[in-house]
PDB file of C-alpha atoms in Angstrom:
ATOM      1  CA  MET A1071     130.690  88.124 154.037  1.00  0.00           C
ATOM      2  CA  LYS A1072     128.928  84.697 153.379  1.00  0.00           C
ATOM      3  CA  GLN A1073     129.131  82.218 155.843  1.00  0.00           C
ATOM      4  CA  ASP A1074     130.151  79.160 154.965  1.00  0.00           C
ATOM      5  CA  VAL A1075     128.546  76.021 154.982  1.00  0.00           C
ATOM      6  CA  TYR A1076     129.345  72.734 155.617  1.00  0.00           C
ATOM      7  CA  LYS A1077     128.182  69.538 154.453  1.00  0.00           C
ATOM      8  CA  VAL A1078     127.364  66.392 156.422  1.00  0.00           C
ATOM      9  CA  LEU A1079     127.080  62.964 156.125  1.00  0.00           C
ATOM     10  CA  ILE A1080     124.990  61.054 158.871  1.00  0.00           C
ATOM     11  CA  VAL A1081     126.433  56.618 158.868  1.00  0.00           C
ATOM     12  CA  ASP A1082     123.587  55.260 161.501  1.00  0.00           C
ATOM     13  CA  ASP A1083     121.754  51.701 160.528  1.00  0.00           C
ATOM     14  CA  HIS A1084     118.313  53.196 162.306  1.00  0.00           C
ATOM     15  CA  PRO A1085     116.607  55.028 160.339  1.00  0.00           C
ATOM     16  CA  ILE A1086     114.944  57.444 163.294  1.00  0.00           C
ATOM     17  CA  VAL A1087     118.538  58.251 164.405  1.00  0.00           C
ATOM     18  CA  ARG A1088     119.410  59.547 161.196  1.00  0.00           C
ATOM     19  CA  GLU A1089     115.855  61.713 160.939  1.00  0.00           C
ATOM     20  CA  GLY A1090     116.457  63.275 164.122  1.00  0.00           C
ATOM     21  CA  LEU A1091     120.134  63.881 163.269  1.00  0.00           C
ATOM     22  CA  ASP A1092     118.810  65.319 159.531  1.00  0.00           C
ATOM     23  CA  ARG A1093     116.246  67.388 161.584  1.00  0.00           C
ATOM     24  CA  LEU A1094     118.796  69.281 164.230  1.00  0.00           C
ATOM     25  CA  LEU A1095     120.984  69.481 161.928  1.00  0.00           C
ATOM     26  CA  SER A1096     118.919  71.702 159.442  1.00  0.00           C
ATOM     27  CA  ARG A1097     118.237  73.838 161.671  1.00  0.00           C
ATOM     28  CA  GLN A1098     121.722  75.179 161.645  1.00  0.00           C
ATOM     29  CA  LYS A1099     122.770  78.098 159.111  1.00  0.00           C
ATOM     30  CA  ASP A1100     126.450  76.159 159.290  1.00  0.00           C
ATOM     31  CA  LEU A1101     125.602  72.801 158.781  1.00  0.00           C
ATOM     32  CA  VAL A1102     123.521  70.893 156.171  1.00  0.00           C
ATOM     33  CA  VAL A1103     122.892  67.545 155.382  1.00  0.00           C
ATOM     34  CA  CYS A1104     124.144  66.539 152.116  1.00  0.00           C
ATOM     35  CA  GLY A1105     123.675  62.689 152.660  1.00  0.00           C
ATOM     36  CA  GLN A1106     122.346  59.287 154.903  1.00  0.00           C
ATOM     37  CA  ALA A1107     123.679  56.263 154.981  1.00  0.00           C
ATOM     38  CA  GLU A1108     122.686  52.936 156.707  1.00  0.00           C
ATOM     39  CA  ASP A1109     126.547  50.614 156.762  1.00  0.00           C
ATOM     40  CA  ALA A1110     129.953  51.324 155.201  1.00  0.00           C
ATOM     41  CA  SER A1111     128.857  50.504 151.626  1.00  0.00           C
ATOM     42  CA  GLN A1112     126.561  53.633 151.767  1.00  0.00           C
ATOM     43  CA  ALA A1113     128.755  55.841 153.475  1.00  0.00           C
ATOM     44  CA  LEU A1114     131.815  54.798 150.945  1.00  0.00           C
ATOM     45  CA  ASN A1115     129.672  55.872 147.635  1.00  0.00           C
ATOM     46  CA  LEU A1116     128.780  58.565 149.537  1.00  0.00           C
ATOM     47  CA  LEU A1117     132.081  59.620 150.641  1.00  0.00           C
ATOM     48  CA  GLU A1118     132.964  60.300 146.884  1.00  0.00           C
ATOM     49  CA  THR A1119     129.345  61.686 145.217  1.00  0.00           C
ATOM     50  CA  ALA A1120     128.506  64.025 148.336  1.00  0.00           C
ATOM     51  CA  SER A1121     131.673  64.927 149.125  1.00  0.00           C
ATOM     52  CA  PRO A1122     131.162  65.959 152.944  1.00  0.00           C
ATOM     53  CA  ASP A1123     133.479  68.025 155.170  1.00  0.00           C
ATOM     54  CA  LEU A1124     132.055  66.091 158.365  1.00  0.00           C
ATOM     55  CA  ALA A1125     130.281  62.553 159.155  1.00  0.00           C
ATOM     56  CA  ILE A1126     128.979  61.497 162.238  1.00  0.00           C
ATOM     57  CA  VAL A1127     129.427  57.295 162.758  1.00  0.00           C
ATOM     58  CA  ASP A1128     127.778  55.194 164.525  1.00  0.00           C
ATOM     59  CA  ILE A1129     130.104  52.225 165.797  1.00  0.00           C
ATOM     60  CA  SER A1130     127.673  49.660 165.251  1.00  0.00           C
ATOM     61  CA  LEU A1131     126.070  49.118 161.939  1.00  0.00           C
ATOM     62  CA  ALA A1132     124.077  46.431 160.121  1.00  0.00           C
ATOM     63  CA  LEU A1133     127.073  45.544 157.587  1.00  0.00           C
ATOM     64  CA  GLY A1134     130.046  46.525 158.957  1.00  0.00           C
ATOM     65  CA  ASN A1135     131.498  48.315 161.398  1.00  0.00           C
ATOM     66  CA  GLY A1136     132.401  51.736 162.450  1.00  0.00           C
ATOM     67  CA  LEU A1137     135.676  51.828 163.681  1.00  0.00           C
ATOM     68  CA  ASP A1138     136.735  49.717 160.026  1.00  0.00           C
ATOM     69  CA  LEU A1139     134.484  52.242 158.434  1.00  0.00           C
ATOM     70  CA  VAL A1140     136.932  55.388 160.121  1.00  0.00           C
ATOM     71  CA  ARG A1141     139.765  54.108 158.401  1.00  0.00           C
ATOM     72  CA  GLN A1142     138.528  53.516 155.231  1.00  0.00           C
ATOM     73  CA  MET A1143     137.476  56.946 154.957  1.00  0.00           C
ATOM     74  CA  ARG A1144     139.935  58.569 156.511  1.00  0.00           C
ATOM     75  CA  ALA A1145     142.521  56.795 154.061  1.00  0.00           C
ATOM     76  CA  LYS A1146     139.864  58.061 151.271  1.00  0.00           C
ATOM     77  CA  ASN A1147     139.719  61.663 152.134  1.00  0.00           C
ATOM     78  CA  THR A1148     142.178  62.555 154.823  1.00  0.00           C
ATOM     79  CA  ASP A1149     140.335  65.833 154.962  1.00  0.00           C
ATOM     80  CA  ILE A1150     137.211  64.982 157.125  1.00  0.00           C
ATOM     81  CA  LYS A1151     136.498  65.065 159.860  1.00  0.00           C
ATOM     82  CA  ILE A1152     134.525  62.541 161.616  1.00  0.00           C
ATOM     83  CA  LEU A1153     132.716  61.869 164.993  1.00  0.00           C
ATOM     84  CA  VAL A1154     131.948  58.577 166.475  1.00  0.00           C
ATOM     85  CA  SER A1155     128.844  58.681 167.906  1.00  0.00           C
ATOM     86  CA  SER A1156     127.202  55.473 169.952  1.00  0.00           C
ATOM     87  CA  MET A1157     125.681  53.689 172.446  1.00  0.00           C
ATOM     88  CA  HIS A1158     128.759  51.882 173.810  1.00  0.00           C
ATOM     89  CA  ASP A1159     131.311  53.017 177.184  1.00  0.00           C
ATOM     90  CA  GLU A1160     133.089  55.908 175.885  1.00  0.00           C
ATOM     91  CA  THR A1161     136.405  54.576 178.098  1.00  0.00           C
ATOM     92  CA  LEU A1162     136.257  50.986 175.922  1.00  0.00           C
ATOM     93  CA  TYR A1163     135.502  52.808 172.589  1.00  0.00           C
ATOM     94  CA  ALA A1164     136.882  56.814 172.344  1.00  0.00           C
ATOM     95  CA  GLU A1165     140.730  55.613 172.274  1.00  0.00           C
ATOM     96  CA  ARG A1166     140.336  53.588 169.272  1.00  0.00           C
ATOM     97  CA  ALA A1167     138.033  56.024 167.386  1.00  0.00           C
ATOM     98  CA  LEU A1168     140.759  58.189 167.209  1.00  0.00           C
ATOM     99  CA  ARG A1169     143.126  56.356 167.328  1.00  0.00           C
ATOM    100  CA  ALA A1170     140.985  55.098 163.679  1.00  0.00           C
ATOM    101  CA  GLY A1171     141.314  59.292 162.928  1.00  0.00           C
ATOM    102  CA  ALA A1172     138.207  60.120 164.247  1.00  0.00           C
ATOM    103  CA  ARG A1173     138.637  63.873 165.863  1.00  0.00           C
ATOM    104  CA  GLY A1174     135.982  62.865 168.437  1.00  0.00           C
ATOM    105  CA  TYR A1175     133.378  60.753 170.151  1.00  0.00           C
ATOM    106  CA  ILE A1176     130.251  61.364 171.982  1.00  0.00           C
ATOM    107  CA  ASN A1177     127.654  59.023 173.240  1.00  0.00           C
ATOM    108  CA  LYS A1178     124.331  58.512 171.952  1.00  0.00           C
ATOM    109  CA  GLN A1179     122.940  59.317 175.379  1.00  0.00           C
ATOM    110  CA  GLN A1180     124.273  62.551 175.682  1.00  0.00           C
ATOM    111  CA  ALA A1181     121.473  65.565 174.652  1.00  0.00           C
ATOM    112  CA  THR A1182     121.475  66.175 171.032  1.00  0.00           C
ATOM    113  CA  ALA A1183     122.246  69.405 171.525  1.00  0.00           C
ATOM    114  CA  LYS A1184     126.400  68.509 171.804  1.00  0.00           C
ATOM    115  CA  ILE A1185     126.305  67.420 168.790  1.00  0.00           C
ATOM    116  CA  VAL A1186     126.576  70.833 167.443  1.00  0.00           C
ATOM    117  CA  GLU A1187     128.821  71.447 169.821  1.00  0.00           C
ATOM    118  CA  ALA A1188     130.850  68.482 168.951  1.00  0.00           C
ATOM    119  CA  LEU A1189     130.459  69.293 164.986  1.00  0.00           C
ATOM    120  CA  ARG A1190     131.593  72.858 165.645  1.00  0.00           C
ATOM    121  CA  ARG A1191     134.701  72.094 167.959  1.00  0.00           C
ATOM    122  CA  ILE A1192     135.745  69.296 165.524  1.00  0.00           C
ATOM    123  CA  LEU A1193     135.275  71.962 162.550  1.00  0.00           C
ATOM    124  CA  GLY A1194     137.870  74.431 164.969  1.00  0.00           C
ATOM    125  CA  GLY A1195     140.745  71.707 164.204  1.00  0.00           C
ATOM    126  CA  ARG A1196     140.016  70.350 168.155  1.00  0.00           C
ATOM    127  CA  ILE A1197     138.810  67.057 170.151  1.00  0.00           C
ATOM    128  CA  TYR A1198     135.899  66.546 171.079  1.00  0.00           C
ATOM    129  CA  LEU A1199     135.170  64.188 174.093  1.00  0.00           C
ATOM    130  CA  SER A1200     133.434  64.618 177.425  1.00  0.00           C
ATOM    131  CA  ASP A1201     135.033  66.282 180.495  1.00  0.00           C
ATOM    132  CA  ARG A1202     135.405  62.231 181.968  1.00  0.00           C
ATOM    133  CA  MET A1203     136.516  61.109 179.122  1.00  0.00           C
ATOM    134  CA  THR A1204     139.161  63.833 178.598  1.00  0.00           C
ATOM    135  CA  ASP A1205     140.274  63.554 182.581  1.00  0.00           C
ATOM    136  CA  ARG A1206     140.674  59.608 181.658  1.00  0.00           C
ATOM    137  CA  LEU A1207     142.475  59.956 179.532  1.00  0.00           C
ATOM    138  CA  LEU A1208     145.007  63.013 180.970  1.00  0.00           C
ATOM    139  CA  SER A1209     144.767  60.447 184.419  1.00  0.00           C
ATOM    140  CA  ARG A1210     145.109  57.630 183.376  1.00  0.00           C
ATOM    141  CA  VAL A1211     145.137  56.337 187.777  1.00  0.00           C
ATOM    142  CA  ALA A1212     142.132  53.886 187.352  1.00  0.00           C
ATOM    143  CA  ASP A1213     142.153  51.729 189.935  1.00  0.00           C
ATOM    144  CA  SER A1214     139.001  50.118 190.136  1.00  0.00           C
ATOM    145  CA  SER A1215     137.824  46.315 190.187  1.00  0.00           C
ATOM    146  CA  GLU A1216     135.780  47.649 186.986  1.00  0.00           C
ATOM    147  CA  GLU A1217     138.650  49.673 185.157  1.00  0.00           C
ATOM    148  CA  GLN A1218     140.469  47.110 185.402  1.00  0.00           C
ATOM    149  CA  LYS A1219     137.943  44.688 183.645  1.00  0.00           C
ATOM    150  CA  LYS A1220     138.113  47.438 180.860  1.00  0.00           C
ATOM    151  CA  ILE A1221     142.137  47.051 181.012  1.00  0.00           C
ATOM    152  CA  SER A1222     141.432  43.620 180.416  1.00  0.00           C
ATOM    153  CA  VAL A1223     139.223  43.803 177.638  1.00  0.00           C
ATOM    154  CA  ASP A1224     141.225  46.860 175.664  1.00  0.00           C
ATOM    155  CA  ARG A1225     143.468  43.813 174.873  1.00  0.00           C
ATOM    156  CA  LEU A1226     141.286  42.472 172.550  1.00  0.00           C
ATOM    157  CA  SER A1227     142.014  43.880 168.616  1.00  0.00           C
ATOM    158  CA  ASN A1228     138.656  45.799 166.771  1.00  0.00           C
ATOM    159  CA  ARG A1229     137.892  42.948 164.964  1.00  0.00           C
ATOM    160  CA  GLU A1230     137.669  40.692 168.395  1.00  0.00           C
ATOM    161  CA  LEU A1231     135.570  43.140 170.516  1.00  0.00           C
ATOM    162  CA  GLN A1232     133.054  43.205 167.717  1.00  0.00           C
ATOM    163  CA  VAL A1233     132.656  39.172 168.494  1.00  0.00           C
ATOM    164  CA  LEU A1234     132.740  39.231 172.061  1.00  0.00           C
ATOM    165  CA  GLU A1235     129.641  41.381 171.659  1.00  0.00           C
ATOM    166  CA  ARG A1236     127.715  39.236 169.279  1.00  0.00           C
ATOM    167  CA  ILE A1237     128.789  36.331 171.480  1.00  0.00           C
ATOM    168  CA  GLY A1238     127.070  38.554 174.253  1.00  0.00           C
ATOM    169  CA  ASN A1239     124.574  38.919 172.406  1.00  0.00           C
ATOM    170  CA  GLY A1240     124.105  35.444 172.040  1.00  0.00           C
ATOM    171  CA  LEU A1241     125.114  34.041 168.803  1.00  0.00           C
ATOM    172  CA  GLY A1242     126.479  31.192 167.646  1.00  0.00           C
ATOM    173  CA  THR A1243     129.867  30.535 165.488  1.00  0.00           C
ATOM    174  CA  ALA A1244     128.176  30.240 162.213  1.00  0.00           C
ATOM    175  CA  GLU A1245     125.855  33.509 162.598  1.00  0.00           C
ATOM    176  CA  ILE A1246     128.548  36.059 163.481  1.00  0.00           C
ATOM    177  CA  ALA A1247     130.718  34.393 160.945  1.00  0.00           C
ATOM    178  CA  THR A1248     127.550  35.195 158.657  1.00  0.00           C
ATOM    179  CA  ARG A1249     127.157  38.812 159.336  1.00  0.00           C
ATOM    180  CA  MET A1250     130.531  39.700 159.945  1.00  0.00           C
ATOM    181  CA  ASN A1251     131.181  38.482 156.193  1.00  0.00           C
ATOM    182  CA  LEU A1252     134.135  36.016 157.477  1.00  0.00           C
ATOM    183  CA  SER A1253     134.041  32.059 157.245  1.00  0.00           C
ATOM    184  CA  VAL A1254     133.849  29.931 160.667  1.00  0.00           C
ATOM    185  CA  LYS A1255     136.945  29.191 160.858  1.00  0.00           C
ATOM    186  CA  THR A1256     138.522  32.058 161.156  1.00  0.00           C
ATOM    187  CA  VAL A1257     135.451  33.454 163.734  1.00  0.00           C
ATOM    188  CA  GLU A1258     136.889  29.703 166.006  1.00  0.00           C
ATOM    189  CA  THR A1259     140.005  31.529 165.818  1.00  0.00           C
ATOM    190  CA  TYR A1260     138.933  34.987 167.104  1.00  0.00           C
ATOM    191  CA  ARG A1261     137.350  33.241 169.944  1.00  0.00           C
ATOM    192  CA  GLN A1262     140.228  31.227 171.073  1.00  0.00           C
ATOM    193  CA  ARG A1263     142.519  34.217 170.829  1.00  0.00           C
ATOM    194  CA  ILE A1264     139.781  35.628 172.796  1.00  0.00           C
ATOM    195  CA  ARG A1265     139.561  33.422 175.792  1.00  0.00           C
ATOM    196  CA  GLN A1266     143.660  33.324 175.336  1.00  0.00           C
ATOM    197  CA  LYS A1267     143.752  36.957 175.715  1.00  0.00           C
ATOM    198  CA  LEU A1268     141.318  36.849 178.713  1.00  0.00           C
ATOM    199  CA  SER A1269     142.116  34.593 180.649  1.00  0.00           C
ATOM    200  CA  LEU A1270     138.817  32.242 180.205  1.00  0.00           C
ATOM    201  CA  LYS A1271     139.009  28.161 180.391  1.00  0.00           C
ATOM    202  CA  ASN A1272     136.367  27.622 178.275  1.00  0.00           C
ATOM    203  CA  GLY A1273     134.041  28.389 175.351  1.00  0.00           C
ATOM    204  CA  ALA A1274     131.004  28.463 178.485  1.00  0.00           C
ATOM    205  CA  ALA A1275     133.325  30.663 180.971  1.00  0.00           C
ATOM    206  CA  LEU A1276     133.643  32.942 177.250  1.00  0.00           C
ATOM    207  CA  ALA A1277     130.065  33.081 176.758  1.00  0.00           C
ATOM    208  CA  SER A1278     129.452  33.877 180.703  1.00  0.00           C
ATOM    209  CA  PHE A1279     132.109  36.556 180.101  1.00  0.00           C
ATOM    210  CA  ALA A1280     130.726  38.464 177.381  1.00  0.00           C
ATOM    211  CA  SER A1281     127.270  38.081 178.098  1.00  0.00           C
ATOM    212  CA  GLN A1282     127.788  40.131 181.573  1.00  0.00           C
ATOM    213  CA  TRP A1283     129.698  42.647 179.706  1.00  0.00           C
ATOM    214  CA  VAL A1284     127.150  43.142 176.997  1.00  0.00           C
ATOM    215  CA  LEU A1285     124.793  43.825 179.898  1.00  0.00           C
ATOM    216  CA  GLU A1286     127.336  46.330 181.602  1.00  0.00           C
ATOM    217  CA  ASP A1287     128.154  47.689 178.879  1.00  0.00           C
ATOM    218  CA  ALA A1288     124.505  49.007 178.135  1.00  0.00           C
ATOM    219  CA  LYS A1289     123.723  50.164 181.520  1.00  0.00           C
TER     220      LYS A1289
END
């Protein structure tokens, strides 16, 4: 009996990561890499030309955002199954990834073998999350000060969260506007909304909060 072979699209702006995943998946009899993309535009083109069954999508892309890309991919192909892979804290991004249309979320710090496990679980019609994240979603018992901080940040929209991350990385309003393909006025509006939602008094407080949040998210 012939074994089904599933085509996988890799979307990540780091060539080393893409090549590492390519080598890993090439050793699997039932998985084959049908394309690699470094940004949303390339990914959407390959979605049409390569017809992948699965996609591994990073959240932070040089051009575009992974969660927005997940929505676009699902809008174009409702059958594709997507695993979001990221260095970001899963307690903040995993739910967002699922709401965007992904079938799983995996942190890049996990063993590479987990990627294959995650893809096979998704192919089996299940959702893949770490045990820690699964327990969190099931229990919803979150009482620590750290969790309260994440809940406050969770009030932000995906686009506001992108702006917050860039503020925390030291980018100014004009540079954020350029990287996100937005007007300066629009970015200023997002900054104001973030301050209001997080109860931050001024721009200095926003910059301080964003920097601390980025540092803690990277741990």
